[in-house]
């Protein structure tokens, strides 16, 4: 055993703790104490979109989402654990599983841990995940014959971004495209709102208009919501390959993109109010399309 | 003119500002400078549910929502204006209108204003609104023959509260019931999320189970969402008088209430995720019911 490593002895979990003594020995590196440690600095930088892009990684914080990442086979780079953390069941299982999968375990002091954490209660555990980056062409190749695609154009609110990704996964969407000027789906708040859906539905970042040409070549019907549309969302045929575009919260879908849409639809408002919340409108639309496409 | 009043001269608004000199003179009281002024203390107390209940009033902050309250005939008690505020179009129109309607105008120093304001950019204007409190019996009497009612039971997140009220107004709901253990629909965040819908759809606070008996006497079908239901939300007949119950974000609808429901339905999840966001689920359900009831 290298001198720089220490033994971490994990005891049996939860209610049955007393029955066990030690059921697993995992090698962990020394506890990192320096805020300026290069590895810690790199991890901390992942709170910024620029560095998430550069390193192709993002952070998730807290027991629940880390457990989900482990369970659903996300590409985990490393798991950071606070030395102050007194493990409970989920935590220990995470560590055990990560040991099995040869994920790097990084133990840090509470001070270093808090310098990385962004959430209010990070619960002593953070994971670094590799972004699964694919080209649109490759992604399209993996889809069903008549795919259900959603494009988020210039969406600005991270809460909406996460919630719409969550809703899309719930509605059985096959692929999400996110235009480059949108808020980052891998940012802290978007990830929290997505409730783990980010590990399931593939997401491709797109820019320019080439992606639209590619969809058109693949005979995918492009459907846009538009406040001046005369057709309502309930009147449309959503069968076949479709791409629903969801636009910016305040300004809707750009004129450029609207002009290219095969169909424009509106969700009617029956009361004395201007508009629906962006996540709610997306939910109504995504479930209507799912319903009219038939059960997956 | 009483000695305690000062003149406020308002100039023409917006682009046409140069064309006007002074188009209205409104009497305002002295600028309140003391943080301990009894009136200011009462207004400030309205951030707490307890005092909103005691005084039957609530606060709205910012130009847009104050303008909406004025436009839609909300019962405005008073308007508080910061002395530092340099009026623009909306602000001036608000003040002009309020003058016409004999609403009390309260000028305060910026320091006093900021001691009242809760939002990040209150924009120098806050209004105190009288809650429109009705009994359920009276409210039911004013509804259409086959009313569309929504009950929010033990809803905890103010953002969801406001967003669901907004969505209900958009879907043409006639009445909203809020159980007493829910977050207050008149709290700051709920009001912001409701986007002015609070001025349109009547809201009645209920407790115990009497309200349910009253609905049943009125032959209103009680529909509950339930994760163990076998019927999907698309299979139900929503015509006639209906009451959709939306439950707590984490725990759903209480067993007590579920047991009393005429119908239990579920919104299916097609992907690898546990649940939908509460506001999104409500939106899908509220619009499905509206669709199946026919156009209002």
Coordinates of C-alpha atoms in Angstrom, one line a residue:
Chain A
X1 CA 0.0 0.0 0.0
X2 CA 1.5 3.4 -1.0
X3 CA 2.5 5.5 2.0
X4 CA 0.3 8.3 0.8
X5 CA -2.8 6.3 1.2
X6 CA -4.8 5.7 4.3
X7 CA -7.3 3.0 5.2
X8 CA -10.9 3.9 5.5
X9 CA -12.9 1.3 7.3
X10 CA -16.6 1.3 6.6
X11 CA -19.0 -0.3 8.9
X12 CA -22.3 -2.0 8.1
X13 CA -25.0 0.4 7.2
X14 CA -28.2 1.7 8.7
X15 CA -30.2 -0.3 11.2
X16 CA -28.1 -3.4 11.0
X17 CA -24.9 -1.4 11.9
X18 CA -24.3 -3.3 15.1
X19 CA -24.2 -6.7 13.3
X20 CA -21.1 -5.8 11.3
X21 CA -17.6 -4.9 12.2
X22 CA -15.9 -4.0 8.9
X23 CA -17.2 -5.1 5.6
X24 CA -15.0 -3.3 3.2
X25 CA -11.7 -1.6 3.1
X26 CA -11.2 1.1 0.5
X27 CA -8.1 3.0 -0.2
X28 CA -8.4 6.7 0.0
X29 CA -5.7 9.3 -0.6
X30 CA -4.6 11.7 2.1
X31 CA -7.1 14.3 3.1
X32 CA -6.6 17.5 1.1
X33 CA -6.3 20.4 3.4
X34 CA -5.2 23.2 1.0
X35 CA -7.7 25.5 -0.7
X36 CA -5.1 26.1 -3.4
X37 CA -4.6 22.4 -4.2
X38 CA -4.6 22.3 -8.1
X39 CA -7.1 19.5 -8.2
X40 CA -9.5 21.3 -5.8
X41 CA -9.0 24.5 -7.9
X42 CA -10.0 22.6 -11.0
X43 CA -13.0 21.1 -9.4
X44 CA -14.1 24.5 -8.0
X45 CA -13.8 26.0 -11.5
X46 CA -16.6 23.7 -12.7
X47 CA -19.1 26.0 -11.2
X48 CA -18.4 28.2 -14.2
X49 CA -19.8 27.3 -17.6
X50 CA -16.5 28.2 -19.3
X51 CA -14.6 25.5 -17.3
X52 CA -17.4 22.9 -17.6
X53 CA -16.9 23.4 -21.3
X54 CA -13.1 23.3 -21.2
X55 CA -12.9 20.1 -19.0
X56 CA -16.1 18.5 -20.3
X57 CA -17.2 17.9 -16.7
X58 CA -19.8 19.1 -14.2
X59 CA -20.6 18.9 -10.5
X60 CA -23.5 17.4 -8.6
X61 CA -24.0 18.0 -4.9
X62 CA -25.8 16.0 -2.3
X63 CA -26.5 12.4 -1.5
X64 CA -29.6 11.9 -3.5
X65 CA -28.3 13.0 -6.9
X66 CA -24.9 11.3 -6.3
X67 CA -26.8 8.1 -5.6
X68 CA -28.8 8.6 -8.8
X69 CA -25.7 9.2 -10.8
X70 CA -24.2 6.0 -9.5
X71 CA -27.4 4.0 -10.0
X72 CA -27.9 5.2 -13.5
X73 CA -24.4 4.6 -14.8
X74 CA -23.3 8.3 -15.2
X75 CA -19.7 8.6 -16.1
X76 CA -18.4 9.6 -12.7
X77 CA -14.9 11.1 -12.6
X78 CA -14.5 11.5 -8.9
X79 CA -16.3 11.8 -5.6
X80 CA -15.4 14.4 -3.1
X81 CA -16.1 13.7 0.6
X82 CA -15.8 16.0 3.5
X83 CA -13.7 14.6 6.4
X84 CA -16.2 15.9 8.8
X85 CA -18.9 13.8 7.3
X86 CA -20.3 11.0 9.4
X87 CA -21.5 8.5 6.9
X88 CA -24.9 7.1 6.9
X89 CA -26.4 4.4 4.7
X90 CA -26.6 6.3 1.4
X91 CA -23.2 7.8 1.8
X92 CA -21.6 4.5 2.5
X93 CA -23.3 2.8 -0.3
X94 CA -22.1 5.5 -2.6
X95 CA -18.6 5.1 -1.4
X96 CA -18.8 1.3 -1.7
X97 CA -20.2 1.4 -5.2
X98 CA -17.7 4.0 -6.3
X99 CA -14.9 1.8 -4.9
X100 CA -16.3 -1.1 -7.0
X101 CA -16.3 1.1 -10.1
X102 CA -12.8 2.5 -9.5
X103 CA -14.0 6.1 -9.2
X104 CA -11.4 8.4 -7.6
X105 CA -12.3 9.2 -4.1
X106 CA -11.1 12.5 -2.8
X107 CA -11.2 13.2 0.9
X108 CA -11.0 16.9 1.9
X109 CA -11.3 18.9 5.1
X110 CA -14.7 20.5 5.8
X111 CA -13.2 23.9 4.9
X112 CA -12.0 22.7 1.5
X113 CA -15.3 20.9 1.0
X114 CA -17.3 24.1 1.7
X115 CA -15.1 26.0 -0.7
X116 CA -16.4 23.7 -3.5
X117 CA -20.0 23.3 -2.4
X118 CA -22.7 25.7 -3.8
X119 CA -25.8 24.2 -2.3
X120 CA -27.0 25.1 1.1
X121 CA -26.8 21.6 2.4
X122 CA -24.3 19.6 0.2
X123 CA -24.4 16.8 2.8
X124 CA -20.7 16.1 2.6
X125 CA -20.7 14.6 -0.8
X126 CA -20.0 16.0 -4.3
X127 CA -19.3 14.2 -7.5
X128 CA -17.6 15.3 -10.7
X129 CA -19.3 13.9 -13.8
X130 CA -18.1 13.6 -17.4
X131 CA -20.4 15.3 -19.8
X132 CA -21.6 12.9 -22.4
X133 CA -21.0 15.0 -25.5
X134 CA -22.2 13.7 -28.8
X135 CA -22.6 15.3 -32.2
X136 CA -26.2 15.8 -33.4
X137 CA -25.5 13.5 -36.3
X138 CA -24.4 10.6 -34.1
X139 CA -27.3 11.2 -31.7
X140 CA -29.9 11.2 -34.5
X141 CA -28.5 7.9 -35.7
X142 CA -29.3 6.3 -32.3
X143 CA -32.9 7.5 -32.1
X144 CA -36.0 5.6 -32.9
X145 CA -37.4 5.8 -36.5
X146 CA -39.8 8.6 -35.5
X147 CA -38.1 10.4 -32.8
X148 CA -39.6 12.8 -30.3
X149 CA -37.1 15.8 -30.0
X150 CA -37.3 19.0 -28.0
X151 CA -35.2 22.1 -28.7
X152 CA -34.7 24.7 -26.1
X153 CA -33.8 28.0 -27.7
X154 CA -32.3 30.8 -25.7
X155 CA -33.9 29.6 -22.5
X156 CA -32.5 31.8 -19.7
X157 CA -33.8 30.6 -16.3
X158 CA -31.8 27.7 -14.9
X159 CA -34.9 26.5 -12.9
X160 CA -36.9 26.3 -16.1
X161 CA -34.0 24.6 -17.9
X162 CA -33.9 21.8 -15.3
X163 CA -37.7 21.5 -14.9
X164 CA -38.2 21.2 -18.7
X165 CA -35.5 18.5 -18.9
X166 CA -37.2 16.7 -16.1
X167 CA -40.6 17.0 -17.8
X168 CA -39.2 15.9 -21.2
X169 CA -37.8 12.8 -19.6
X170 CA -41.1 12.2 -17.9
X171 CA -42.9 12.6 -21.3
X172 CA -40.5 10.1 -22.9
X173 CA -38.6 12.6 -25.1
X174 CA -35.8 10.9 -27.0
X175 CA -33.4 13.9 -27.4
X176 CA -33.0 17.5 -26.2
X177 CA -31.2 20.1 -28.2
X178 CA -30.1 23.2 -26.3
X179 CA -29.0 26.3 -28.3
X180 CA -25.7 27.8 -27.3
X181 CA -27.2 31.1 -26.0
X182 CA -29.3 29.2 -23.5
X183 CA -28.5 28.9 -19.8
X184 CA -26.2 25.9 -19.2
X185 CA -28.1 22.6 -18.4
X186 CA -25.1 21.6 -16.4
X187 CA -25.2 24.6 -14.1
X188 CA -26.0 24.1 -10.4
X189 CA -29.6 25.2 -10.3
X190 CA -30.5 23.6 -13.6
X191 CA -29.1 20.3 -12.4
X192 CA -31.0 20.5 -9.1
X193 CA -34.3 21.2 -10.9
X194 CA -33.7 18.4 -13.4
X195 CA -33.9 15.8 -10.6
X196 CA -31.5 13.4 -12.2
X197 CA -33.2 13.5 -15.7
X198 CA -29.9 14.8 -17.0
X199 CA -28.5 11.2 -16.6
X200 CA -31.2 9.8 -18.9
X201 CA -32.2 11.9 -21.8
X202 CA -29.3 12.8 -24.2
X203 CA -28.6 16.5 -24.5
X204 CA -26.8 18.1 -27.5
X205 CA -25.7 21.7 -27.6
X206 CA -26.4 23.3 -31.0
X207 CA -25.6 26.7 -32.6
X208 CA -26.2 28.4 -35.9
X209 CA -28.9 26.8 -38.1
X210 CA -27.3 23.7 -39.4
X211 CA -29.0 21.5 -36.8
X212 CA -32.3 22.6 -38.3
X213 CA -31.3 21.5 -41.8
X214 CA -30.2 18.2 -40.4
X215 CA -33.6 17.7 -38.8
X216 CA -35.4 18.7 -42.0
X217 CA -33.2 16.2 -44.0
X218 CA -34.4 13.6 -41.5
X219 CA -38.0 14.5 -42.2
X220 CA -38.6 15.7 -38.7
X221 CA -41.6 18.0 -38.4
X222 CA -40.5 21.3 -36.7
X223 CA -43.2 22.7 -34.4
X224 CA -42.9 26.1 -32.8
X225 CA -45.1 27.8 -30.2
X226 CA -46.0 31.3 -31.3
X227 CA -48.3 33.8 -29.6
X228 CA -49.6 34.9 -33.0
X229 CA -50.4 31.4 -34.3
X230 CA -54.0 30.5 -35.2
X231 CA -53.7 26.8 -34.7
X232 CA -54.0 25.6 -31.1
X233 CA -51.7 22.9 -29.6
X234 CA -54.6 20.5 -29.5
X235 CA -55.3 20.6 -33.2
X236 CA -51.9 19.4 -34.4
X237 CA -50.9 15.9 -35.5
X238 CA -47.8 15.0 -33.4
X239 CA -47.1 11.6 -35.0
X240 CA -44.0 10.8 -36.9
X241 CA -40.6 12.5 -36.1
X242 CA -41.2 15.8 -34.3
X243 CA -39.1 18.6 -32.9
X244 CA -40.9 20.9 -30.5
X245 CA -39.2 24.2 -30.0
X246 CA -39.5 26.0 -26.7
X247 CA -38.3 29.6 -26.8
X248 CA -37.1 32.3 -24.5
X249 CA -39.2 33.1 -21.4
X250 CA -39.8 36.7 -22.3
X251 CA -39.5 36.9 -26.0
X252 CA -40.5 33.4 -27.3
X253 CA -38.8 31.8 -30.3
X254 CA -36.5 33.9 -32.5
X255 CA -38.0 35.1 -35.8
X256 CA -35.3 33.2 -37.7
X257 CA -36.4 29.9 -36.3
X258 CA -40.1 30.7 -36.4
X259 CA -39.8 31.3 -40.1
X260 CA -38.4 27.8 -40.6
X261 CA -41.0 26.0 -38.5
X262 CA -43.4 23.6 -40.3
X263 CA -46.1 24.3 -37.8
X264 CA -46.9 27.2 -35.4
X265 CA -49.2 26.6 -32.5
X266 CA -50.5 28.4 -29.5
X267 CA -51.7 27.3 -26.0
X268 CA -54.9 29.3 -25.5
X269 CA -55.3 31.5 -22.4
X270 CA -58.9 31.4 -21.1
X271 CA -58.5 33.9 -18.2
X272 CA -57.3 37.5 -17.6
X273 CA -53.6 36.9 -17.8
X274 CA -51.0 37.4 -20.4
X275 CA -49.1 34.2 -20.4
X276 CA -48.2 30.8 -18.8
X277 CA -45.1 30.1 -16.9
X278 CA -42.5 28.7 -19.3
X279 CA -42.1 25.3 -17.5
X280 CA -45.9 24.9 -17.2
X281 CA -46.5 25.7 -20.9
X282 CA -43.8 23.2 -21.9
X283 CA -45.4 20.6 -19.7
X284 CA -48.8 21.1 -21.3
X285 CA -47.3 20.9 -24.7
X286 CA -44.9 18.0 -24.1
X287 CA -47.7 15.8 -22.6
X288 CA -50.2 16.8 -25.4
X289 CA -47.6 15.6 -28.0
X290 CA -46.9 12.4 -26.1
X291 CA -50.7 11.7 -25.8
X292 CA -51.3 12.3 -29.5
X293 CA -48.2 10.2 -30.5
X294 CA -49.7 7.3 -28.6
X295 CA -48.0 5.4 -25.7
X296 CA -44.3 4.8 -26.0
Chain B
X1 CA -54.8 73.0 1.9
X2 CA -53.7 71.6 5.3
X3 CA -50.3 72.6 6.4
X4 CA -49.2 69.0 6.6
X5 CA -49.6 68.4 2.9
X6 CA -47.2 69.1 0.1
X7 CA -47.8 69.5 -3.6
X8 CA -46.5 66.9 -6.0
X9 CA -46.3 68.0 -9.5
X10 CA -46.4 65.3 -12.1
X11 CA -45.2 65.8 -15.6
X12 CA -46.4 64.3 -18.8
X13 CA -45.4 60.7 -19.2
X14 CA -43.0 58.8 -21.5
X15 CA -42.0 59.9 -25.0
X16 CA -44.4 62.9 -25.0
X17 CA -42.9 64.2 -21.8
X18 CA -41.6 67.4 -23.5
X19 CA -45.1 68.4 -24.7
X20 CA -46.4 68.8 -21.2
X21 CA -45.6 70.9 -18.3
X22 CA -47.8 69.9 -15.4
X23 CA -51.0 67.9 -16.0
X24 CA -52.0 67.0 -12.5
X25 CA -51.5 68.2 -8.9
X26 CA -52.1 65.6 -6.2
X27 CA -52.0 66.2 -2.5
X28 CA -49.6 64.0 -0.6
X29 CA -48.9 63.9 3.0
X30 CA -45.6 64.7 4.5
X31 CA -42.7 62.4 3.8
X32 CA -42.5 59.8 6.6
X33 CA -39.0 59.6 7.9
X34 CA -39.3 57.4 10.9
X35 CA -38.8 53.7 10.8
X36 CA -41.0 53.5 13.9
X37 CA -44.0 55.4 12.5
X38 CA -47.0 53.3 13.5
X39 CA -48.5 53.2 10.0
X40 CA -45.1 52.0 8.6
X41 CA -44.9 49.4 11.3
X42 CA -48.3 48.1 10.4
X43 CA -47.5 48.0 6.7
X44 CA -44.2 46.2 7.4
X45 CA -46.0 43.6 9.5
X46 CA -47.9 42.6 6.4
X47 CA -44.9 40.5 5.4
X48 CA -46.1 38.1 8.0
X49 CA -49.1 35.8 7.4
X50 CA -50.4 36.4 10.9
X51 CA -50.7 40.1 10.3
X52 CA -52.1 39.7 6.8
X53 CA -54.8 37.7 8.4
X54 CA -55.3 40.2 11.3
X55 CA -55.6 43.2 9.1
X56 CA -57.1 41.5 6.0
X57 CA -54.5 43.2 3.8
X58 CA -51.4 42.2 1.8
X59 CA -48.5 43.9 0.0
X60 CA -47.6 44.0 -3.6
X61 CA -44.2 45.5 -4.8
X62 CA -43.1 46.9 -8.0
X63 CA -44.5 49.0 -10.9
X64 CA -45.9 46.1 -13.0
X65 CA -48.1 44.5 -10.4
X66 CA -49.2 47.8 -8.9
X67 CA -50.3 48.9 -12.3
X68 CA -52.2 45.6 -12.7
X69 CA -53.9 46.0 -9.4
X70 CA -55.0 49.5 -10.4
X71 CA -56.1 48.3 -13.9
X72 CA -58.1 45.4 -12.6
X73 CA -59.9 47.1 -9.8
X74 CA -58.2 45.5 -6.8
X75 CA -59.3 47.1 -3.5
X76 CA -56.2 49.2 -2.9
X77 CA -55.8 50.6 0.6
X78 CA -52.7 52.7 0.0
X79 CA -49.7 53.2 -2.2
X80 CA -46.3 53.8 -0.7
X81 CA -43.8 55.8 -2.8
X82 CA -40.1 56.3 -2.1
X83 CA -39.1 60.0 -2.1
X84 CA -35.9 59.0 -4.0
X85 CA -38.0 57.6 -6.8
X86 CA -37.8 59.5 -10.1
X87 CA -41.1 58.7 -11.7
X88 CA -41.5 57.3 -15.2
X89 CA -44.6 56.5 -17.2
X90 CA -46.0 53.6 -15.3
X91 CA -45.3 55.1 -11.9
X92 CA -46.9 58.3 -12.8
X93 CA -49.9 56.7 -14.3
X94 CA -50.3 54.6 -11.1
X95 CA -50.1 57.8 -9.0
X96 CA -52.5 59.6 -11.2
X97 CA -55.0 56.8 -11.2
X98 CA -54.7 56.3 -7.5
X99 CA -55.4 60.0 -7.0
X100 CA -58.6 59.7 -9.0
X101 CA -59.7 56.7 -6.9
X102 CA -58.8 58.4 -3.6
X103 CA -56.3 55.8 -2.5
X104 CA -54.1 57.0 0.3
X105 CA -50.7 58.0 -1.0
X106 CA -47.9 57.6 1.5
X107 CA -44.5 59.2 0.7
X108 CA -41.6 57.8 2.6
X109 CA -37.8 58.3 2.6
X110 CA -35.8 55.7 0.7
X111 CA -34.6 54.3 4.1
X112 CA -38.2 53.8 5.3
X113 CA -39.1 52.4 1.9
X114 CA -36.4 49.8 1.9
X115 CA -37.5 48.8 5.4
X116 CA -40.8 47.8 3.9
X117 CA -39.7 46.3 0.6
X118 CA -38.8 42.6 0.3
X119 CA -38.1 42.3 -3.4
X120 CA -34.7 42.9 -4.8
X121 CA -35.9 45.8 -7.1
X122 CA -39.1 47.2 -5.6
X123 CA -38.8 50.1 -8.0
X124 CA -39.9 52.7 -5.5
X125 CA -43.6 51.6 -5.3
X126 CA -45.5 49.3 -3.0
X127 CA -49.3 49.0 -2.6
X128 CA -51.4 47.7 0.3
X129 CA -54.3 45.7 -1.0
X130 CA -57.4 44.6 0.9
X131 CA -57.9 40.8 0.8
X132 CA -61.2 39.9 -0.8
X133 CA -62.5 37.4 1.8
X134 CA -65.6 35.5 1.1
X135 CA -67.2 32.5 2.6
X136 CA -67.3 29.3 0.5
X137 CA -71.1 29.4 0.6
X138 CA -71.3 32.9 -0.8
X139 CA -68.6 32.2 -3.4
X140 CA -70.4 29.0 -4.6
X141 CA -73.5 31.1 -5.1
X142 CA -71.8 33.4 -7.6
X143 CA -70.3 30.6 -9.7
X144 CA -71.6 29.2 -13.0
X145 CA -74.0 26.3 -12.9
X146 CA -71.2 23.8 -13.6
X147 CA -68.2 25.4 -11.9
X148 CA -64.5 24.6 -12.4
X149 CA -62.9 24.6 -8.9
X150 CA -59.4 23.8 -7.9
X151 CA -58.4 22.9 -4.3
X152 CA -54.8 23.3 -3.1
X153 CA -54.2 21.1 -0.1
X154 CA -51.1 21.6 2.0
X155 CA -49.1 23.1 -0.8
X156 CA -45.8 24.3 0.7
X157 CA -43.8 26.1 -1.9
X158 CA -44.8 29.7 -2.5
X159 CA -43.5 29.6 -6.1
X160 CA -45.8 26.6 -6.8
X161 CA -48.7 28.4 -5.1
X162 CA -48.3 31.5 -7.3
X163 CA -47.6 29.5 -10.5
X164 CA -50.7 27.3 -10.0
X165 CA -52.9 30.3 -9.3
X166 CA -51.6 31.8 -12.5
X167 CA -52.2 28.6 -14.4
X168 CA -55.7 28.2 -13.0
X169 CA -56.6 31.7 -14.1
X170 CA -55.2 30.9 -17.6
X171 CA -57.2 27.7 -17.7
X172 CA -60.4 29.6 -16.8
X173 CA -60.9 28.2 -13.3
X174 CA -63.8 29.8 -11.5
X175 CA -62.7 29.4 -7.9
X176 CA -59.6 28.3 -5.9
X177 CA -59.8 26.8 -2.4
X178 CA -56.7 26.8 -0.3
X179 CA -56.5 24.6 2.8
X180 CA -55.3 26.4 5.9
X181 CA -52.1 24.4 6.2
X182 CA -50.9 25.6 2.8
X183 CA -48.4 28.4 2.2
X184 CA -50.1 31.8 2.1
X185 CA -51.2 32.8 -1.4
X186 CA -50.8 36.4 -0.3
X187 CA -47.1 36.0 0.7
X188 CA -44.4 37.9 -1.3
X189 CA -43.1 35.1 -3.4
X190 CA -46.5 33.5 -4.2
X191 CA -47.8 36.9 -5.3
X192 CA -44.8 37.4 -7.6
X193 CA -45.3 34.0 -9.2
X194 CA -49.0 34.6 -9.6
X195 CA -48.3 37.4 -12.0
X196 CA -51.5 39.3 -11.1
X197 CA -53.8 36.3 -11.3
X198 CA -54.6 36.9 -7.7
X199 CA -56.7 39.9 -8.7
X200 CA -58.9 37.8 -11.0
X201 CA -59.7 34.3 -9.7
X202 CA -61.5 34.2 -6.3
X203 CA -59.6 32.5 -3.5
X204 CA -61.2 31.0 -0.4
X205 CA -59.3 29.6 2.6
X206 CA -60.8 26.4 3.9
X207 CA -60.1 24.2 6.9
X208 CA -61.5 20.9 8.3
X209 CA -63.7 18.9 5.9
X210 CA -66.9 21.0 5.8
X211 CA -66.0 22.5 2.5
X212 CA -65.9 19.1 1.0
X213 CA -69.5 18.3 2.2
X214 CA -70.6 21.6 0.7
X215 CA -69.1 20.7 -2.6
X216 CA -70.7 17.3 -2.5
X217 CA -74.1 18.8 -1.7
X218 CA -73.6 21.0 -4.8
X219 CA -73.0 17.9 -6.8
X220 CA -69.5 18.8 -7.7
X221 CA -67.3 15.9 -8.7
X222 CA -64.2 15.7 -6.5
X223 CA -61.1 14.6 -8.5
X224 CA -57.8 13.7 -6.8
X225 CA -54.4 12.9 -8.3
X226 CA -53.0 9.8 -6.7
X227 CA -49.8 7.9 -7.6
X228 CA -51.6 4.6 -7.0
X229 CA -54.6 5.4 -9.2
X230 CA -55.2 3.2 -12.2
X231 CA -57.2 5.7 -14.3
X232 CA -55.1 8.2 -16.2
X233 CA -55.9 11.9 -16.3
X234 CA -56.8 11.6 -20.0
X235 CA -59.5 9.0 -19.4
X236 CA -61.8 11.0 -17.1
X237 CA -64.9 13.0 -18.0
X238 CA -64.4 16.5 -16.6
X239 CA -67.8 18.0 -17.6
X240 CA -70.2 19.2 -15.0
X241 CA -69.1 20.8 -11.8
X242 CA -65.6 19.6 -10.9
X243 CA -63.1 20.2 -8.1
X244 CA -59.6 19.2 -8.9
X245 CA -57.4 18.6 -5.8
X246 CA -53.7 19.3 -6.0
X247 CA -51.7 18.0 -3.0
X248 CA -48.5 18.6 -1.2
X249 CA -45.3 18.6 -3.2
X250 CA -43.7 15.7 -1.4
X251 CA -46.6 13.7 0.0
X252 CA -49.5 14.2 -2.4
X253 CA -53.1 14.5 -1.2
X254 CA -53.9 13.5 2.4
X255 CA -55.5 10.1 3.0
X256 CA -58.5 11.7 4.5
X257 CA -59.2 13.7 1.4
X258 CA -58.3 10.9 -1.0
X259 CA -60.8 8.6 0.6
X260 CA -63.5 11.2 -0.1
X261 CA -62.6 11.7 -3.7
X262 CA -65.1 10.6 -6.4
X263 CA -62.3 9.9 -8.9
X264 CA -58.6 9.2 -8.5
X265 CA -56.3 9.8 -11.5
X266 CA -52.6 9.6 -12.3
X267 CA -50.5 11.5 -14.8
X268 CA -48.3 8.7 -16.3
X269 CA -44.5 9.0 -16.4
X270 CA -43.0 7.6 -19.5
X271 CA -39.3 8.1 -18.7
X272 CA -36.8 7.2 -15.9
X273 CA -37.9 9.7 -13.3
X274 CA -40.0 9.5 -10.2
X275 CA -42.3 12.5 -10.6
X276 CA -43.2 15.7 -12.3
X277 CA -42.7 19.2 -10.8
X278 CA -45.9 20.2 -8.9
X279 CA -46.6 23.3 -11.0
X280 CA -46.0 21.4 -14.2
X281 CA -48.3 18.5 -13.2
X282 CA -51.0 21.0 -12.2
X283 CA -50.7 22.7 -15.6
X284 CA -51.1 19.4 -17.5
X285 CA -54.1 18.5 -15.4
X286 CA -55.8 21.9 -15.4
X287 CA -55.5 22.2 -19.2
X288 CA -56.7 18.7 -19.8
X289 CA -59.8 19.3 -17.7
X290 CA -60.4 22.6 -19.6
X291 CA -60.0 20.9 -22.9
X292 CA -62.4 18.1 -22.0
X293 CA -64.9 20.6 -20.5
X294 CA -65.0 22.4 -23.8
X295 CA -64.2 26.1 -24.5
X296 CA -65.4 28.5 -21.8

